[in-house]
Amino acid sequence: MSQPAIAAVDEVLPWRRLFAFGMQHVLVMAASPIASVFLMSKALNFPPALAMQLLSATFVICGLGTLLQSFGPKGIGARLPFIMLPGGAPIVLFILIAQQTDVQTAAGAVILTGVFYFLVLPVFRRCLRYFPAAVVGTMLLLVAINLAQVSGKLIAGQPGTPGFGAPINLLLAFATIAFTVLFSRVLTGMLGQLAILLGLLGGALVAVGIGAFHSEHLSLWPVLALPSALPFGMPKFDLIAAIPLMVFSIVSMVEATGQTIAIGDAVGKPIDEQRDVPRTIRGDALTSLLGGLFGTSLIITSGENIGIVRATGVRSRFVTAVSGGILVVFGLLAPVSSLIAAIPEAVVGGTGLIVFCIVGTMGIDMLRKVDLRDHANMYIVAVALAVGLLPILVPGIYASVPANIRILVGNGVAMGAITAALMNFLFFHTGLRRGVGKVPVAH
């Protein structure tokens, strides 16, 4: 009697391949924890020792969260190849709360938000039917554009700052992209699947050759960097102060919905939204709750690694489980963290640009399955893109809007997804869909 075939997402690859593919995920995404801790430490004037503790904690919590999402014990975690990372918006909100109150209140806000996830999830679960392919595809496209802009800033720097668009950084980014394409074209088998990692390493070697590697970040001491619980002291719990992070948690639930559907499509696993999306969100909630106890902001699923899964065709969740273990080790070994931090931002940005735009192609592929000649679907996608692209393409457009509102409307991905979901509800769930039909096809 033949054994049933194992789904690709549940396949356990040989250890050599697991480690190589897991390391690829980690090196492409490792800039995010480093940048978040650097930003927080600079903004809040943390001493170097505390910054090192927070970097260690961030890597470790990201690793544990990745393991949680990969294995999904007791309905917490999606059992899909997700990587967990600190979100950019939560870091900014953490800093703002700390500046307006104190850092203990900011840590308390993260913990309160972790609890809030669990409380609001049953209500959000009932709304999942309002997120069809038109909504999710639009959101993925906005995610890609937003992240591509982030990668562009890693490559060129911030407009108006010294060194913006420096030729050496552009050279490093283009060299990284060229290496990635070259390796993808000429290598086969496992090495071809590692083209993204090899491209990043090629860009790093070019940086070493032209003297652009950040050797000042390298340090062999201390060897161990152990995270400590409650690094700011006992948290303070202020519901009012926590509102911005709670609002963002609802936005992240919307993003987690799209990411779960997208990663399910990438690995060929049919997604039951009522089962799998809540699992993803519970994983985010528990990881963020744990992160709050160790001084981080919210730690959530990363849409970026979906591009790696699609690019490599490696679908096993055990690959990201190994990535989680590597992240934990990186968090405990300070010299390894400092080595990763030495890779120039332009190299990481070049790699990210490819990965993030692959996420965009997934959004396009999902929209391709939507009948966009139907007026309703056409307006849903067009208006959602208009609303979502505005704060991405015109940064600061909502600068004069009150801060609490600006948190939401300034997030292009969130606004695009919410707009698409509301318009989908208006056109398809209110019984008012009249006077719409097909867009005429030109002959």
Protein backbone atom coordinates (compact mmCIF):
# COMPACT_ATOMS: atom_id res chain seq x y z
CA MET A 1 0.00 0.00 0.00
CA SER A 2 1.59 3.28 -1.12
CA GLN A 3 2.15 6.09 1.35
CA PRO A 4 0.23 9.34 0.76
CA ALA A 5 2.34 12.07 -0.84
CA ILE A 6 3.74 14.66 1.58
CA ALA A 7 2.70 18.23 0.80
CA ALA A 8 5.62 20.44 -0.26
CA VAL A 9 5.05 22.74 2.71
CA ASP A 10 5.47 19.79 5.11
CA GLU A 11 8.50 18.25 3.41
CA VAL A 12 11.60 17.84 5.58
CA LEU A 13 14.62 18.52 3.39
CA PRO A 14 18.15 17.20 4.08
CA TRP A 15 19.93 19.23 6.77
CA ARG A 16 22.46 20.70 4.37
CA ARG A 17 19.67 22.19 2.24
CA LEU A 18 17.60 23.24 5.24
CA PHE A 19 20.53 25.20 6.65
CA ALA A 20 21.48 26.86 3.36
CA PHE A 21 17.91 27.90 2.50
CA GLY A 22 17.24 28.95 6.09
CA MET A 23 20.36 31.14 6.10
CA GLN A 24 19.18 32.74 2.85
CA HIS A 25 15.96 33.91 4.54
CA VAL A 26 17.88 35.21 7.54
CA LEU A 27 20.54 37.20 5.68
CA VAL A 28 18.00 38.84 3.40
CA MET A 29 15.84 39.90 6.37
CA ALA A 30 18.43 40.51 9.10
CA ALA A 31 18.72 44.22 8.33
CA SER A 32 15.24 44.83 9.75
CA PRO A 33 15.98 43.91 13.40
CA ILE A 34 19.29 45.77 13.29
CA ALA A 35 17.72 48.91 11.81
CA SER A 36 14.82 48.86 14.29
CA VAL A 37 17.08 48.61 17.33
CA PHE A 38 19.45 51.25 15.92
CA LEU A 39 16.53 53.65 15.36
CA MET A 40 15.04 53.04 18.80
CA SER A 41 18.38 53.38 20.59
CA LYS A 42 19.29 56.63 18.81
CA ALA A 43 15.85 58.19 19.28
CA LEU A 44 15.60 57.32 22.98
CA ASN A 45 19.31 57.75 23.86
CA PHE A 46 19.87 54.21 25.11
CA PRO A 47 23.40 53.37 26.29
CA PRO A 48 25.38 50.92 24.10
CA ALA A 49 25.00 48.06 26.59
CA LEU A 50 21.20 48.39 26.55
CA ALA A 51 21.19 48.63 22.75
CA MET A 52 23.15 45.36 22.57
CA GLN A 53 20.63 43.72 24.93
CA LEU A 54 17.74 44.91 22.78
CA LEU A 55 19.39 43.67 19.57
CA SER A 56 19.90 40.28 21.19
CA ALA A 57 16.28 40.22 22.39
CA THR A 58 14.95 41.24 18.97
CA PHE A 59 16.82 38.47 17.15
CA VAL A 60 15.79 35.88 19.75
CA ILE A 61 12.10 36.88 19.78
CA CYS A 62 12.01 37.00 15.97
CA GLY A 63 13.52 33.51 15.95
CA LEU A 64 11.05 32.14 18.48
CA GLY A 65 8.15 33.73 16.59
CA THR A 66 9.39 32.21 13.34
CA LEU A 67 9.51 28.79 14.99
CA LEU A 68 5.99 29.36 16.29
CA GLN A 69 4.64 30.23 12.83
CA SER A 70 6.48 27.32 11.22
CA PHE A 71 5.28 24.64 13.66
CA GLY A 72 1.93 26.14 14.77
CA PRO A 73 1.38 24.28 18.05
CA LYS A 74 -2.17 24.25 19.45
CA GLY A 75 -3.55 26.60 16.78
CA ILE A 76 -0.99 29.35 17.47
CA GLY A 77 1.02 29.86 14.28
CA ALA A 78 0.10 29.18 10.68
CA ARG A 79 2.30 26.13 9.94
CA LEU A 80 3.53 28.07 6.93
CA PRO A 81 7.03 29.35 5.99
CA PHE A 82 6.81 32.76 7.64
CA ILE A 83 9.62 34.90 9.08
CA MET A 84 8.76 37.19 12.01
CA LEU A 85 10.26 40.68 12.11
CA PRO A 86 9.74 44.00 13.91
CA GLY A 87 7.47 46.20 11.79
CA GLY A 88 8.64 49.69 10.86
CA ALA A 89 5.42 51.39 11.94
CA PRO A 90 5.33 49.72 15.40
CA ILE A 91 8.91 50.87 16.06
CA VAL A 92 7.98 54.47 15.23
CA LEU A 93 4.87 54.23 17.43
CA PHE A 94 6.90 52.75 20.29
CA ILE A 95 9.31 55.69 20.06
CA LEU A 96 6.48 58.23 19.97
CA ILE A 97 4.76 56.70 23.01
CA ALA A 98 8.08 56.63 24.89
CA GLN A 99 8.79 60.28 24.02
CA GLN A 100 5.29 61.40 25.03
CA THR A 101 5.27 59.40 28.27
CA ASP A 102 8.21 57.16 29.16
CA VAL A 103 9.77 53.94 27.92
CA GLN A 104 8.06 51.85 30.61
CA THR A 105 4.67 53.01 29.29
CA ALA A 106 5.75 52.16 25.74
CA ALA A 107 6.70 48.64 26.84
CA GLY A 108 3.35 48.35 28.64
CA ALA A 109 1.57 49.46 25.45
CA VAL A 110 3.17 46.59 23.52
CA ILE A 111 2.01 44.08 26.15
CA LEU A 112 -1.51 45.54 26.16
CA THR A 113 -1.61 45.34 22.36
CA GLY A 114 -0.55 41.69 22.46
CA VAL A 115 -3.57 40.99 24.69
CA PHE A 116 -5.77 43.17 22.46
CA TYR A 117 -4.95 40.95 19.47
CA PHE A 118 -6.54 37.96 21.21
CA LEU A 119 -9.59 39.96 22.34
CA VAL A 120 -10.46 41.45 18.94
CA LEU A 121 -9.63 38.36 16.83
CA PRO A 122 -13.12 36.74 17.11
CA VAL A 123 -14.68 39.94 15.71
CA PHE A 124 -12.09 40.26 12.93
CA ARG A 125 -12.58 36.60 12.01
CA ARG A 126 -16.18 37.34 11.01
CA CYS A 127 -14.97 39.98 8.54
CA LEU A 128 -12.63 37.69 6.57
CA ARG A 129 -15.19 37.07 3.83
CA TYR A 130 -14.76 40.71 2.80
CA PHE A 131 -11.18 40.01 1.62
CA PRO A 132 -11.48 38.29 -1.80
CA ALA A 133 -8.74 38.12 -4.44
CA ALA A 134 -9.33 41.71 -5.63
CA VAL A 135 -8.64 43.01 -2.11
CA VAL A 136 -5.68 40.74 -1.35
CA GLY A 137 -4.06 41.21 -4.77
CA THR A 138 -4.30 45.00 -4.46
CA MET A 139 -2.80 44.85 -0.98
CA LEU A 140 0.14 42.73 -2.13
CA LEU A 141 0.84 45.19 -4.93
CA LEU A 142 0.82 48.07 -2.42
CA VAL A 143 3.04 46.11 -0.04
CA ALA A 144 5.57 45.59 -2.85
CA ILE A 145 5.58 49.26 -3.85
CA ASN A 146 5.92 50.38 -0.23
CA LEU A 147 8.77 47.97 0.47
CA ALA A 148 10.49 48.82 -2.80
CA GLN A 149 10.52 52.43 -1.64
CA VAL A 150 12.12 51.29 1.65
CA SER A 151 14.77 49.40 -0.29
CA GLY A 152 15.37 52.42 -2.48
CA LYS A 153 16.11 54.50 0.61
CA LEU A 154 18.51 51.83 1.86
CA ILE A 155 20.34 52.15 -1.45
CA ALA A 156 20.28 55.91 -1.98
CA GLY A 157 19.68 57.30 1.52
CA GLN A 158 17.14 59.94 2.45
CA PRO A 159 16.59 62.77 -0.06
CA GLY A 160 18.26 65.97 1.04
CA THR A 161 20.80 64.26 3.30
CA PRO A 162 24.57 64.15 2.68
CA GLY A 163 25.55 61.28 0.41
CA PHE A 164 22.09 60.86 -1.12
CA GLY A 165 22.38 58.86 -4.33
CA ALA A 166 26.13 58.34 -3.91
CA PRO A 167 27.50 56.49 -6.97
CA ILE A 168 29.28 53.91 -4.81
CA ASN A 169 25.97 52.86 -3.21
CA LEU A 170 24.26 52.67 -6.58
CA LEU A 171 27.16 50.52 -7.82
CA LEU A 172 26.78 48.13 -4.86
CA ALA A 173 23.02 47.81 -5.37
CA PHE A 174 23.28 47.20 -9.11
CA ALA A 175 26.16 44.74 -8.59
CA THR A 176 24.04 42.81 -6.08
CA ILE A 177 21.09 42.69 -8.49
CA ALA A 178 23.37 41.67 -11.38
CA PHE A 179 24.96 38.86 -9.34
CA THR A 180 21.51 37.60 -8.32
CA VAL A 181 20.27 37.52 -11.92
CA LEU A 182 23.52 35.92 -13.12
CA PHE A 183 23.43 33.17 -10.50
CA SER A 184 19.74 32.55 -11.16
CA ARG A 185 20.48 32.21 -14.89
CA VAL A 186 23.62 30.05 -14.90
CA LEU A 187 23.31 27.93 -11.76
CA THR A 188 21.04 24.94 -11.48
CA GLY A 189 19.63 22.79 -8.70
CA MET A 190 20.21 23.89 -5.13
CA LEU A 191 22.72 26.59 -6.09
CA GLY A 192 20.22 28.15 -8.46
CA GLN A 193 17.68 28.24 -5.65
CA LEU A 194 20.26 30.06 -3.52
CA ALA A 195 20.70 32.84 -6.12
CA ILE A 196 19.34 35.51 -3.76
CA LEU A 197 21.78 34.56 -1.00
CA LEU A 198 24.69 34.26 -3.42
CA GLY A 199 23.81 37.61 -4.98
CA LEU A 200 23.86 39.24 -1.54
CA LEU A 201 27.24 37.66 -0.76
CA GLY A 202 28.54 38.78 -4.16
CA GLY A 203 27.50 42.35 -3.42
CA ALA A 204 29.15 42.13 0.01
CA LEU A 205 32.40 40.94 -1.60
CA VAL A 206 32.31 43.88 -4.01
CA ALA A 207 31.90 46.15 -0.97
CA VAL A 208 34.97 44.57 0.63
CA GLY A 209 36.92 45.02 -2.59
CA ILE A 210 36.17 48.74 -2.88
CA GLY A 211 36.51 49.47 0.83
CA ALA A 212 32.79 50.06 1.47
CA PHE A 213 32.32 47.25 4.03
CA HIS A 214 31.44 48.67 7.46
CA SER A 215 34.38 47.14 9.31
CA GLU A 216 33.87 49.57 12.21
CA HIS A 217 30.80 47.50 13.18
CA LEU A 218 32.89 44.34 13.66
CA SER A 219 33.48 43.27 17.24
CA LEU A 220 34.52 39.96 18.80
CA TRP A 221 33.57 40.98 22.33
CA PRO A 222 31.38 40.20 24.15
CA VAL A 223 30.86 36.73 22.71
CA LEU A 224 27.45 36.24 24.31
CA ALA A 225 24.69 38.85 24.41
CA LEU A 226 21.90 37.51 26.57
CA PRO A 227 18.52 39.27 26.45
CA SER A 228 17.04 40.23 29.80
CA ALA A 229 13.37 40.39 30.75
CA LEU A 230 11.89 43.83 31.54
CA PRO A 231 15.04 45.76 30.46
CA PHE A 232 13.32 49.10 31.22
CA GLY A 233 11.98 48.04 34.60
CA MET A 234 8.37 47.26 35.46
CA PRO A 235 6.03 48.23 32.58
CA LYS A 236 3.33 50.85 33.07
CA PHE A 237 -0.08 50.09 31.62
CA ASP A 238 -1.87 53.09 30.11
CA LEU A 239 -4.77 52.20 27.80
CA ILE A 240 -4.91 55.68 26.26
CA ALA A 241 -1.21 55.67 25.43
CA ALA A 242 -1.56 52.20 23.89
CA ILE A 243 -4.32 53.21 21.43
CA PRO A 244 -1.95 53.94 18.48
CA LEU A 245 -0.42 50.45 18.72
CA MET A 246 -3.86 48.87 19.12
CA VAL A 247 -5.05 50.64 15.97
CA PHE A 248 -1.99 49.34 14.16
CA SER A 249 -2.71 45.80 15.38
CA ILE A 250 -5.99 45.87 13.45
CA VAL A 251 -4.08 47.03 10.37
CA SER A 252 -1.58 44.20 10.87
CA MET A 253 -4.46 41.70 11.01
CA VAL A 254 -5.53 42.90 7.57
CA GLU A 255 -1.94 42.51 6.33
CA ALA A 256 -1.65 39.07 7.95
CA THR A 257 -4.78 38.00 6.05
CA GLY A 258 -3.20 38.90 2.70
CA GLN A 259 0.14 37.39 3.65
CA THR A 260 -1.43 34.09 4.71
CA ILE A 261 -3.36 33.81 1.45
CA ALA A 262 -0.27 34.80 -0.56
CA ILE A 263 2.11 32.37 1.15
CA GLY A 264 -0.50 29.62 0.82
CA ASP A 265 -0.60 30.31 -2.92
CA ALA A 266 3.21 30.35 -3.10
CA VAL A 267 3.54 26.93 -1.42
CA GLY A 268 0.51 25.40 -3.12
CA LYS A 269 -1.47 24.90 0.08
CA PRO A 270 -5.23 25.56 0.03
CA ILE A 271 -5.97 28.17 2.70
CA ASP A 272 -9.01 27.95 4.95
CA GLU A 273 -9.33 31.62 5.96
CA GLN A 274 -11.42 30.85 9.03
CA ARG A 275 -8.75 28.45 10.30
CA ASP A 276 -5.39 29.58 8.94
CA VAL A 277 -5.64 33.38 9.19
CA PRO A 278 -6.51 33.30 12.92
CA ARG A 279 -3.56 30.96 13.46
CA THR A 280 -1.22 33.50 11.85
CA ILE A 281 -2.67 36.32 13.94
CA ARG A 282 -2.41 34.33 17.18
CA GLY A 283 1.26 33.74 16.37
CA ASP A 284 1.73 37.49 15.89
CA ALA A 285 -0.10 38.17 19.15
CA LEU A 286 1.88 35.76 21.31
CA THR A 287 5.23 36.80 19.78
CA SER A 288 4.43 40.50 20.29
CA LEU A 289 3.35 39.82 23.88
CA LEU A 290 6.65 38.05 24.54
CA GLY A 291 8.56 40.82 22.78
CA GLY A 292 6.95 43.44 25.02
CA LEU A 293 8.37 41.62 28.04
CA PHE A 294 11.87 41.84 26.55
CA GLY A 295 11.79 45.46 25.37
CA THR A 296 10.85 45.14 21.69
CA SER A 297 7.90 46.62 19.86
CA LEU A 298 5.39 44.43 18.00
CA ILE A 299 6.95 41.44 16.19
CA ILE A 300 4.77 40.39 13.25
CA THR A 301 4.77 38.18 10.17
CA SER A 302 6.90 39.47 7.32
CA GLY A 303 5.47 39.73 3.82
CA GLU A 304 8.98 40.11 2.43
CA ASN A 305 9.98 36.46 2.74
CA ILE A 306 7.02 35.45 0.56
CA GLY A 307 9.07 36.75 -2.36
CA ILE A 308 11.95 34.44 -1.42
CA VAL A 309 9.62 31.44 -1.32
CA ARG A 310 8.23 32.30 -4.75
CA ALA A 311 11.68 33.03 -6.23
CA THR A 312 13.34 29.85 -4.97
CA GLY A 313 10.41 27.45 -5.21
CA VAL A 314 11.46 26.04 -1.81
CA ARG A 315 8.16 25.60 0.00
CA SER A 316 9.03 23.71 3.18
CA ARG A 317 8.06 25.31 6.49
CA PHE A 318 10.99 23.48 8.04
CA VAL A 319 13.31 25.85 6.15
CA THR A 320 11.90 28.82 8.06
CA ALA A 321 11.96 26.76 11.24
CA VAL A 322 15.73 26.47 10.73
CA SER A 323 15.76 30.23 10.03
CA GLY A 324 14.13 30.71 13.43
CA GLY A 325 16.85 28.67 15.10
CA ILE A 326 19.55 30.67 13.28
CA LEU A 327 17.96 33.94 14.41
CA VAL A 328 18.04 32.74 18.03
CA VAL A 329 21.74 31.83 17.70
CA PHE A 330 22.46 35.21 16.10
CA GLY A 331 20.74 36.87 19.04
CA LEU A 332 22.97 35.05 21.51
CA LEU A 333 26.27 35.48 19.61
CA ALA A 334 27.17 39.17 19.49
CA PRO A 335 30.05 38.85 16.95
CA VAL A 336 27.69 37.29 14.39
CA SER A 337 25.24 40.16 14.78
CA SER A 338 28.02 42.68 14.33
CA LEU A 339 29.20 40.90 11.15
CA ILE A 340 25.71 41.09 9.62
CA ALA A 341 25.46 44.74 10.64
CA ALA A 342 28.66 45.38 8.67
CA ILE A 343 27.01 44.53 5.32
CA PRO A 344 26.37 47.86 3.54
CA GLU A 345 22.75 49.02 3.40
CA ALA A 346 22.99 49.37 -0.40
CA VAL A 347 23.73 45.64 -0.76
CA VAL A 348 20.78 44.71 1.45
CA GLY A 349 18.65 47.22 -0.44
CA GLY A 350 19.57 45.69 -3.80
CA THR A 351 18.58 42.23 -2.59
CA GLY A 352 15.40 43.57 -1.00
CA LEU A 353 14.41 45.35 -4.21
CA ILE A 354 14.28 42.04 -6.06
CA VAL A 355 12.48 40.17 -3.29
CA PHE A 356 9.91 42.88 -2.68
CA CYS A 357 9.09 43.28 -6.37
CA ILE A 358 8.52 39.53 -6.58
CA VAL A 359 5.80 40.07 -3.97
CA GLY A 360 4.34 42.62 -6.39
CA THR A 361 4.29 40.06 -9.19
CA MET A 362 2.31 37.79 -6.87
CA GLY A 363 -0.23 40.57 -6.39
CA ILE A 364 -0.44 41.05 -10.17
CA ASP A 365 -0.91 37.31 -10.63
CA MET A 366 -3.73 37.33 -8.08
CA LEU A 367 -5.40 40.32 -9.77
CA ARG A 368 -5.05 38.53 -13.11
CA LYS A 369 -7.58 36.01 -11.81
CA VAL A 370 -10.09 38.80 -11.07
CA ASP A 371 -12.48 39.88 -13.82
CA LEU A 372 -11.33 43.49 -14.10
CA ARG A 373 -13.69 44.13 -17.03
CA ASP A 374 -16.44 44.06 -14.42
CA HIS A 375 -17.06 47.70 -13.40
CA ALA A 376 -17.31 46.80 -9.72
CA ASN A 377 -13.94 45.01 -9.60
CA MET A 378 -12.37 47.74 -11.75
CA TYR A 379 -13.45 50.47 -9.31
CA ILE A 380 -12.47 48.43 -6.25
CA VAL A 381 -8.90 48.00 -7.50
CA ALA A 382 -8.54 51.49 -9.02
CA VAL A 383 -9.80 53.44 -6.01
CA ALA A 384 -7.90 51.25 -3.54
CA LEU A 385 -4.68 51.81 -5.49
CA ALA A 386 -5.35 55.56 -5.64
CA VAL A 387 -5.91 55.80 -1.88
CA GLY A 388 -3.05 53.44 -1.04
CA LEU A 389 -0.45 54.94 -3.38
CA LEU A 390 -1.00 58.53 -2.30
CA PRO A 391 0.91 58.39 1.05
CA ILE A 392 3.53 56.08 -0.48
CA LEU A 393 4.31 58.28 -3.49
CA VAL A 394 3.81 61.63 -1.70
CA PRO A 395 5.41 61.18 1.75
CA GLY A 396 4.18 63.68 4.32
CA ILE A 397 0.96 64.45 2.47
CA TYR A 398 -0.97 63.99 5.73
CA ALA A 399 1.49 65.94 7.88
CA SER A 400 -1.19 68.49 8.84
CA VAL A 401 -3.70 65.82 9.89
CA PRO A 402 -4.04 65.14 13.67
CA ALA A 403 -1.46 62.62 14.82
CA ASN A 404 -3.90 59.86 15.83
CA ILE A 405 -5.56 59.96 12.41
CA ARG A 406 -2.26 60.31 10.58
CA ILE A 407 -1.13 56.93 11.97
CA LEU A 408 -3.85 55.26 9.91
CA VAL A 409 -4.19 57.41 6.77
CA GLY A 410 -0.41 57.68 6.39
CA ASN A 411 -0.12 53.90 6.03
CA GLY A 412 -0.67 53.32 2.32
CA VAL A 413 -0.92 49.54 2.59
CA ALA A 414 -3.51 49.76 5.36
CA MET A 415 -5.55 52.45 3.62
CA GLY A 416 -5.50 50.59 0.31
CA ALA A 417 -6.57 47.31 1.91
CA ILE A 418 -9.30 48.92 4.01
CA THR A 419 -10.58 50.89 1.01
CA ALA A 420 -10.68 47.75 -1.14
CA ALA A 421 -12.51 45.79 1.58
CA LEU A 422 -15.08 48.58 2.11
CA MET A 423 -15.70 48.96 -1.62
CA ASN A 424 -16.00 45.20 -2.01
CA PHE A 425 -18.64 45.30 0.73
CA LEU A 426 -20.41 48.20 -0.97
CA PHE A 427 -20.54 46.54 -4.40
CA PHE A 428 -21.10 42.91 -3.49
CA HIS A 429 -22.64 42.70 0.01
CA THR A 430 -25.18 45.53 0.29
CA GLY A 431 -27.73 44.54 -2.35
CA LEU A 432 -27.22 47.91 -4.06
CA ARG A 433 -25.18 46.67 -7.02
CA ARG A 434 -27.08 48.18 -9.92
CA GLY A 435 -26.05 49.79 -13.17
CA VAL A 436 -22.71 48.02 -13.36
CA GLY A 437 -21.52 45.66 -16.04
CA LYS A 438 -18.55 44.88 -18.20
CA VAL A 439 -16.03 47.40 -19.46
CA PRO A 440 -16.30 47.32 -23.26
CA VAL A 441 -13.35 45.65 -24.97
CA ALA A 442 -11.75 47.62 -27.80
CA HIS A 443 -11.53 45.83 -31.15
